[in-house]
Coordinates of C-alpha atoms and ligand atoms in Angstrom, one line a residue:
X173 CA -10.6 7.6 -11.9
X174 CA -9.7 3.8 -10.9
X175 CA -7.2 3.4 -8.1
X176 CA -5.6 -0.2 -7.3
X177 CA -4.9 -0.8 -3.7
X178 CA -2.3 -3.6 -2.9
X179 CA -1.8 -5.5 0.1
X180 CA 1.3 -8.1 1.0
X181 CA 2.5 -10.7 3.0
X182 CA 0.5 -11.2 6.5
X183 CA -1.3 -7.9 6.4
X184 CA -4.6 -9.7 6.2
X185 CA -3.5 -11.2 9.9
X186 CA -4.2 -7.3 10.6
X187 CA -6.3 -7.2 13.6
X188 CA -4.9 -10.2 15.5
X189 CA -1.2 -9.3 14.2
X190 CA 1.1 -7.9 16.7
X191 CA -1.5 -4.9 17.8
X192 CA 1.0 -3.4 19.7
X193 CA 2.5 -2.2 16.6
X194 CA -0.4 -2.6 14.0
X195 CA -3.1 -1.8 15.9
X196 CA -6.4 -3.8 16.2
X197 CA -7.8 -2.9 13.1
X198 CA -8.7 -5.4 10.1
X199 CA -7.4 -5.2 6.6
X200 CA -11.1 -5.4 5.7
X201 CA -12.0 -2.2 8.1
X202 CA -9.1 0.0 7.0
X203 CA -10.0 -0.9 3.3
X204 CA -13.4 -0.2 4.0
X205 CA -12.8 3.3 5.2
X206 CA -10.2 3.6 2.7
X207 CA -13.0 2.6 -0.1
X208 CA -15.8 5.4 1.2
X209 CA -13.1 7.9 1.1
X210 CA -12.7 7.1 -2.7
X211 CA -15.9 6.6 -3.5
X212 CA -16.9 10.1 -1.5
X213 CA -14.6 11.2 -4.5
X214 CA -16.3 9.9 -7.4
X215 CA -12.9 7.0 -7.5
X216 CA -13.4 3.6 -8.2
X217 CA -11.3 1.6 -5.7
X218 CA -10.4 -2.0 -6.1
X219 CA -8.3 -4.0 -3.8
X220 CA -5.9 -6.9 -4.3
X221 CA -4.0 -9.1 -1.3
X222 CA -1.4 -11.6 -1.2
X223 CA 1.1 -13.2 0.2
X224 CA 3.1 -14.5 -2.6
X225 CA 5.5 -12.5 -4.2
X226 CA 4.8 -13.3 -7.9
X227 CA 1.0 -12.6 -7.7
X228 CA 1.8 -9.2 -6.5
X229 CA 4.3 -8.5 -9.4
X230 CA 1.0 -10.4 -11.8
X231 CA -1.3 -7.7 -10.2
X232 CA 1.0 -4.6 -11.0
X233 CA 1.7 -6.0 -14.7
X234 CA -2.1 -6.4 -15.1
X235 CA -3.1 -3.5 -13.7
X236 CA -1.6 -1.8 -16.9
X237 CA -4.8 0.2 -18.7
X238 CA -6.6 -0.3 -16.0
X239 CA -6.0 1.8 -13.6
X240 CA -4.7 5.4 -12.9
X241 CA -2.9 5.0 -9.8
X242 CA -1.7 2.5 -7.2
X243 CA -1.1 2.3 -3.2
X244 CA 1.0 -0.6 -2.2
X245 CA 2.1 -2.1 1.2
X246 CA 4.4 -4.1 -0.2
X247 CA 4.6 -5.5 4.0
X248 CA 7.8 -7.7 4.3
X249 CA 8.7 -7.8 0.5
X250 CA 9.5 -3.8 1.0
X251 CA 13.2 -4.9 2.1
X252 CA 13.9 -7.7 -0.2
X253 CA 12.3 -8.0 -3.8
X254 CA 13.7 -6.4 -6.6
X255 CA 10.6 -8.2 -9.0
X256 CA 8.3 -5.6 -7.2
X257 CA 10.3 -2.9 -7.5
X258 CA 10.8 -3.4 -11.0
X259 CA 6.8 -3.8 -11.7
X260 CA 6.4 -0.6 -9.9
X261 CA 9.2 1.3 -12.1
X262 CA 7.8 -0.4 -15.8
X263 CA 4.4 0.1 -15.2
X264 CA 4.2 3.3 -15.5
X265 CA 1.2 3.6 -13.3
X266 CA 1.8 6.3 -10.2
X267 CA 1.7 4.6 -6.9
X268 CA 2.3 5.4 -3.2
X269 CA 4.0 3.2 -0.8
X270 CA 2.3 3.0 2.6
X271 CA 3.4 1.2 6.3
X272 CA 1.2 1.3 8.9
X273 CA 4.1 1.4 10.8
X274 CA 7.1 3.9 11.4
X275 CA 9.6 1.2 10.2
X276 CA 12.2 3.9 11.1
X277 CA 11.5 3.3 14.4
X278 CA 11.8 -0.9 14.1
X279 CA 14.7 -3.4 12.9
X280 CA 17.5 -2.1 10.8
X281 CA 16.4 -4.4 8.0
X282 CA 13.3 -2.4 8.1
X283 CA 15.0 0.8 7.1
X284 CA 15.9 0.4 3.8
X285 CA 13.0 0.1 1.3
X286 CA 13.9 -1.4 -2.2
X287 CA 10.6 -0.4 -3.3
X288 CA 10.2 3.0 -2.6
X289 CA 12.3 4.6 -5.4
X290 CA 9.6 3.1 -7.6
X291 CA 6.5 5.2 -6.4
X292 CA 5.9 8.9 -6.4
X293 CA 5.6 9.4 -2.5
X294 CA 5.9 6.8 1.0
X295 CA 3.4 7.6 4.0
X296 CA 4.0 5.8 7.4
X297 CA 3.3 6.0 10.8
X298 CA -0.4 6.6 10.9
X299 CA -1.8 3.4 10.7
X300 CA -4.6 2.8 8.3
X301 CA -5.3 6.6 8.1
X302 CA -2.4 6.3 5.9
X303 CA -4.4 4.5 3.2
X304 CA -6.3 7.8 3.3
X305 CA -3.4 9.6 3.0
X306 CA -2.0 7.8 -0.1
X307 CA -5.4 8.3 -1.9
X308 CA -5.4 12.1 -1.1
X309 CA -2.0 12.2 -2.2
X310 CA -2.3 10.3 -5.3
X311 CA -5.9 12.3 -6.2
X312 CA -3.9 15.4 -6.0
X313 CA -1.5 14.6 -7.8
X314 CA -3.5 12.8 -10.6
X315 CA -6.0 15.8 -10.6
X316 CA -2.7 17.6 -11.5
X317 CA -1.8 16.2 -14.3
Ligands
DQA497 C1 4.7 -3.0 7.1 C2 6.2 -2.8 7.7 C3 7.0 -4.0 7.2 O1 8.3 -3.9 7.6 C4 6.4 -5.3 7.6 O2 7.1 -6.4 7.1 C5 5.0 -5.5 7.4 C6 4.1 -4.3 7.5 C7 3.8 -1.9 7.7 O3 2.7 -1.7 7.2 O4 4.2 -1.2 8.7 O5 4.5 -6.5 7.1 O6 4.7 -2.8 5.7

């Protein structure tokens, strides 16, 4: 089993970025925990950041026969892009949305995710434990199938 883990725009300022809301964690430590969870599991995990919005929709497209399932923090581009949303819906690969943060709790703007329609669940609120989440999640529901 090979799972894709996605990262966008500014989450790899995680750990200096506003901790009051992110917390003081790293990208690199939660995707290190995140990455002996999978591996406890016999799941290959591979991880891809950026903050452009085009490489993001390039990593979904190429991740095509590659991989079995995705989680994606799509960070800012959540609210706005329609190009992710659509690489999420035509790759027919399963993916979770995570947020570190409740964004129910933040900005209007933050409410409404265009992406989430695409993916088979959304997990929030929990920080990076939500990474863990999403993999249980998607594990279950991959071990399902
Ligand atoms: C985020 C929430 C988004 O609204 C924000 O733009 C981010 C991070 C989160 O993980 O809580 O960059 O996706």
């Amino acid at each position: 089993m090979r799972i894709l883990v996605i990262n966008g725009p500014n989450l790899k300022l995680l750990g200096i970025r506003e901790p009051a809301i992110y917390g003081r964690e790293t990208l690199d430590d939660i995707l290190a925990k995140a990455r002996a969870f999978a591996e406890e599991r016999g799941v290959q995990m591979d991880v891809f950041q950026s903050d452009v919005e085009g490489e993001l929709v390039a990593a979904i497209g190429a991740a095509v026969g590659k991989y079995d399932g995705i989680v994606i923090n799509p960070a800012a581009y959540t609210h706005t892009s329609v190009a992710l949303r659509d690489a999420l819906s035509g790759c027919g690969i399963p993916a979770v949305e995570v947020h570190l943060s409740n964004v129910h709790k933040r900005e209007s703007f933050r409410h409404v995710s265009l992406t989430a329609a695409a993916c088979v669940a959304q997990v929030m609120g929990f920080g990076g434990y939500g990474y863990i989440l999403a993999i249980t999640g998607l594990l279950n529901l991959l071990e399902r199938k």
